[in-house]
mmCIF file of C-alpha atoms and ligand atoms in Angstrom:
data_model
loop_
_atom_site.group_PDB
_atom_site.id
_atom_site.type_symbol
_atom_site.label_atom_id
_atom_site.label_comp_id
_atom_site.label_asym_id
_atom_site.label_seq_id
_atom_site.Cartn_x
_atom_site.Cartn_y
_atom_site.Cartn_z
ATOM 1 C CA MET A 1 -87.504 -50.148 78.331
ATOM 2 C CA ALA A 2 -87.203 -53.840 77.874
ATOM 3 C CA THR A 3 -83.816 -55.277 77.207
ATOM 4 C CA ARG A 4 -83.358 -56.385 73.698
ATOM 5 C CA SER A 5 -81.222 -59.298 72.911
ATOM 6 C CA PHE A 6 -78.444 -58.071 70.759
ATOM 7 C CA ARG A 7 -77.681 -61.257 68.959
ATOM 8 C CA PRO A 8 -76.902 -60.888 65.280
ATOM 9 C CA SER A 9 -79.473 -63.031 63.542
ATOM 10 C CA ARG A 10 -77.680 -63.992 60.372
ATOM 11 C CA ARG A 11 -74.304 -62.927 59.264
ATOM 12 C CA GLY A 12 -74.455 -63.986 55.637
ATOM 13 C CA ARG A 13 -71.197 -65.804 55.780
ATOM 14 C CA ARG A 14 -70.090 -66.964 52.391
ATOM 15 C CA PRO A 15 -68.855 -70.527 52.207
ATOM 16 C CA SER A 16 -65.631 -69.359 50.617
ATOM 17 C CA ALA A 17 -64.802 -67.248 53.627
ATOM 18 C CA GLN A 18 -63.471 -70.306 55.332
ATOM 19 C CA ASP A 19 -61.176 -71.128 52.466
ATOM 20 C CA VAL A 20 -59.843 -67.613 52.412
ATOM 21 C CA ASP A 21 -59.410 -67.810 56.134
ATOM 22 C CA ALA A 22 -57.431 -71.001 55.843
ATOM 23 C CA LEU A 23 -55.264 -69.543 53.113
ATOM 24 C CA VAL A 24 -54.529 -66.449 55.095
ATOM 25 C CA ARG A 25 -53.699 -68.507 58.144
ATOM 26 C CA GLU A 26 -51.459 -70.747 56.116
ATOM 27 C CA ALA A 27 -49.567 -67.838 54.654
ATOM 28 C CA ALA A 28 -49.229 -66.229 58.037
ATOM 29 C CA GLU A 29 -47.897 -69.419 59.502
ATOM 30 C CA ALA A 30 -45.374 -69.868 56.729
ATOM 31 C CA ALA A 31 -44.208 -66.309 57.195
ATOM 32 C CA ARG A 32 -43.977 -66.830 60.920
ATOM 33 C CA ALA A 33 -41.987 -70.018 60.507
ATOM 34 C CA ARG A 34 -39.580 -68.266 58.202
ATOM 35 C CA MET A 35 -39.321 -65.397 60.593
ATOM 36 C CA GLN A 36 -39.014 -67.635 63.609
ATOM 37 C CA GLY A 37 -35.356 -68.339 62.999
ATOM 38 C CA TYR A 38 -34.021 -64.841 63.357
ATOM 39 C CA ARG A 39 -36.695 -63.665 65.713
ATOM 40 C CA GLU A 40 -35.733 -66.309 68.236
ATOM 41 C CA ARG A 41 -32.110 -65.356 67.868
ATOM 42 C CA SER A 42 -32.762 -61.674 68.145
ATOM 43 C CA LEU A 43 -34.824 -62.188 71.259
ATOM 44 C CA ALA A 44 -32.090 -64.346 72.707
ATOM 45 C CA ILE A 45 -29.390 -61.806 71.884
ATOM 46 C CA HIS A 46 -31.137 -58.546 72.681
ATOM 47 C CA GLY A 47 -33.542 -59.726 75.347
ATOM 48 C CA TRP A 48 -37.297 -59.472 75.765
ATOM 49 C CA ILE A 49 -37.308 -55.730 75.883
ATOM 50 C CA CYS A 50 -38.114 -52.933 73.464
ATOM 51 C CA ALA A 51 -34.954 -51.165 72.354
ATOM 52 C CA LYS A 52 -36.792 -47.844 72.201
ATOM 53 C CA CYS A 53 -39.245 -47.522 75.036
ATOM 54 C CA ALA A 54 -37.633 -50.189 77.235
ATOM 55 C CA ARG A 55 -40.942 -51.941 77.717
ATOM 56 C CA GLU A 56 -40.380 -55.429 79.014
ATOM 57 C CA PHE A 57 -42.141 -58.535 77.831
ATOM 58 C CA ASP A 58 -43.017 -61.932 79.158
ATOM 59 C CA ARG A 59 -44.477 -65.073 77.686
ATOM 60 C CA ALA A 60 -47.961 -63.622 77.627
ATOM 61 C CA THR A 61 -46.976 -60.457 75.775
ATOM 62 C CA LEU A 62 -44.016 -61.594 73.740
ATOM 63 C CA HIS A 63 -45.978 -61.610 70.495
ATOM 64 C CA LEU A 64 -46.071 -57.812 70.769
ATOM 65 C CA LEU A 65 -42.313 -57.654 70.554
ATOM 66 C CA THR A 66 -41.104 -57.666 66.979
ATOM 67 C CA VAL A 67 -37.765 -57.692 65.256
ATOM 68 C CA HIS A 68 -36.851 -54.650 63.253
ATOM 69 C CA HIS A 69 -34.165 -54.719 60.602
ATOM 70 C CA LYS A 70 -32.048 -51.652 61.026
ATOM 71 C CA ASP A 71 -31.136 -51.422 57.365
ATOM 72 C CA GLY A 72 -34.633 -52.358 56.240
ATOM 73 C CA ASN A 73 -33.386 -55.494 54.540
ATOM 74 C CA HIS A 74 -35.157 -58.562 55.857
ATOM 75 C CA HIS A 75 -32.660 -60.816 54.165
ATOM 76 C CA ASN A 76 -29.749 -59.297 55.988
ATOM 77 C CA ASN A 77 -29.637 -61.423 59.114
ATOM 78 C CA PRO A 78 -26.138 -61.564 60.503
ATOM 79 C CA PRO A 79 -25.978 -64.160 63.286
ATOM 80 C CA ASP A 80 -24.486 -61.681 65.724
ATOM 81 C CA GLY A 81 -27.753 -59.727 65.626
ATOM 82 C CA SER A 82 -26.158 -56.483 64.478
ATOM 83 C CA ASN A 83 -28.947 -55.756 62.019
ATOM 84 C CA TRP A 84 -31.752 -56.487 64.467
ATOM 85 C CA GLU A 85 -33.503 -54.375 66.963
ATOM 86 C CA ASN A 86 -36.295 -55.667 69.167
ATOM 87 C CA LEU A 87 -39.144 -53.196 69.059
ATOM 88 C CA CYS A 88 -42.618 -53.328 70.511
ATOM 89 C CA VAL A 89 -45.343 -53.013 67.887
ATOM 90 C CA ASP A 90 -45.903 -49.361 68.739
ATOM 91 C CA CYS A 91 -42.284 -48.340 68.392
ATOM 92 C CA HIS A 92 -41.915 -50.493 65.317
ATOM 93 C CA ASP A 93 -44.856 -48.812 63.717
ATOM 94 C CA ASP A 94 -43.414 -45.466 64.648
ATOM 95 C CA GLU A 95 -40.041 -46.387 63.237
ATOM 96 C CA HIS A 96 -41.496 -47.225 59.863
ATOM 97 C CA SER A 97 -43.943 -44.379 59.629
ATOM 98 C CA ARG A 98 -40.956 -42.072 59.655
ATOM 99 C CA GLY A 99 -39.543 -43.071 56.353
ATOM 100 C CA LEU A 100 -39.036 -46.710 55.634
ATOM 101 C CA LEU A 101 -42.749 -47.255 55.531
ATOM 102 C CA GLY A 102 -43.404 -50.550 53.943
ATOM 103 C CA ASP A 103 -41.141 -53.228 55.219
ATOM 104 C CA TRP A 104 -43.118 -53.750 58.366
ATOM 105 C CA LEU A 105 -46.423 -53.724 56.538
ATOM 106 C CA THR A 106 -45.543 -55.469 53.353
ATOM 107 C CA GLY A 107 -42.121 -56.971 53.824
ATOM 108 C CA ARG A 108 -43.048 -59.673 56.283
ATOM 109 C CA ARG A 109 -42.753 -62.379 53.746
HETATM 110 ZN ZN1 ZN B 1 -41.422 -49.751 72.399
HETATM 111 ZN ZN1 ZN B 2 -38.854 -52.995 60.907
#
């Protein structure tokens, strides 16, 4: 059998897709900037390690380490880090699928 080139010919990309893309990216960046403050602190206080599975992180993987709010309140950010827990995305997901489902998925703003 001859090899067929598997290149998608036309992907019917709507012009507005780019605008949506930009909007999404903008929102994500704003959320990240807002989050940056306590995330940095939490990482500094608790270290680049998952509090549950003890997985360690470095610069290349650090984006997979997230900050969990123990009481589920993203506005409760005591500077001593007592409401934060550094969790890898897997453990974080797990944490929220147990009951507090929602703040990780929808409460990132
Ligand atoms: Zn983990
Ligand atoms: Zn969380």
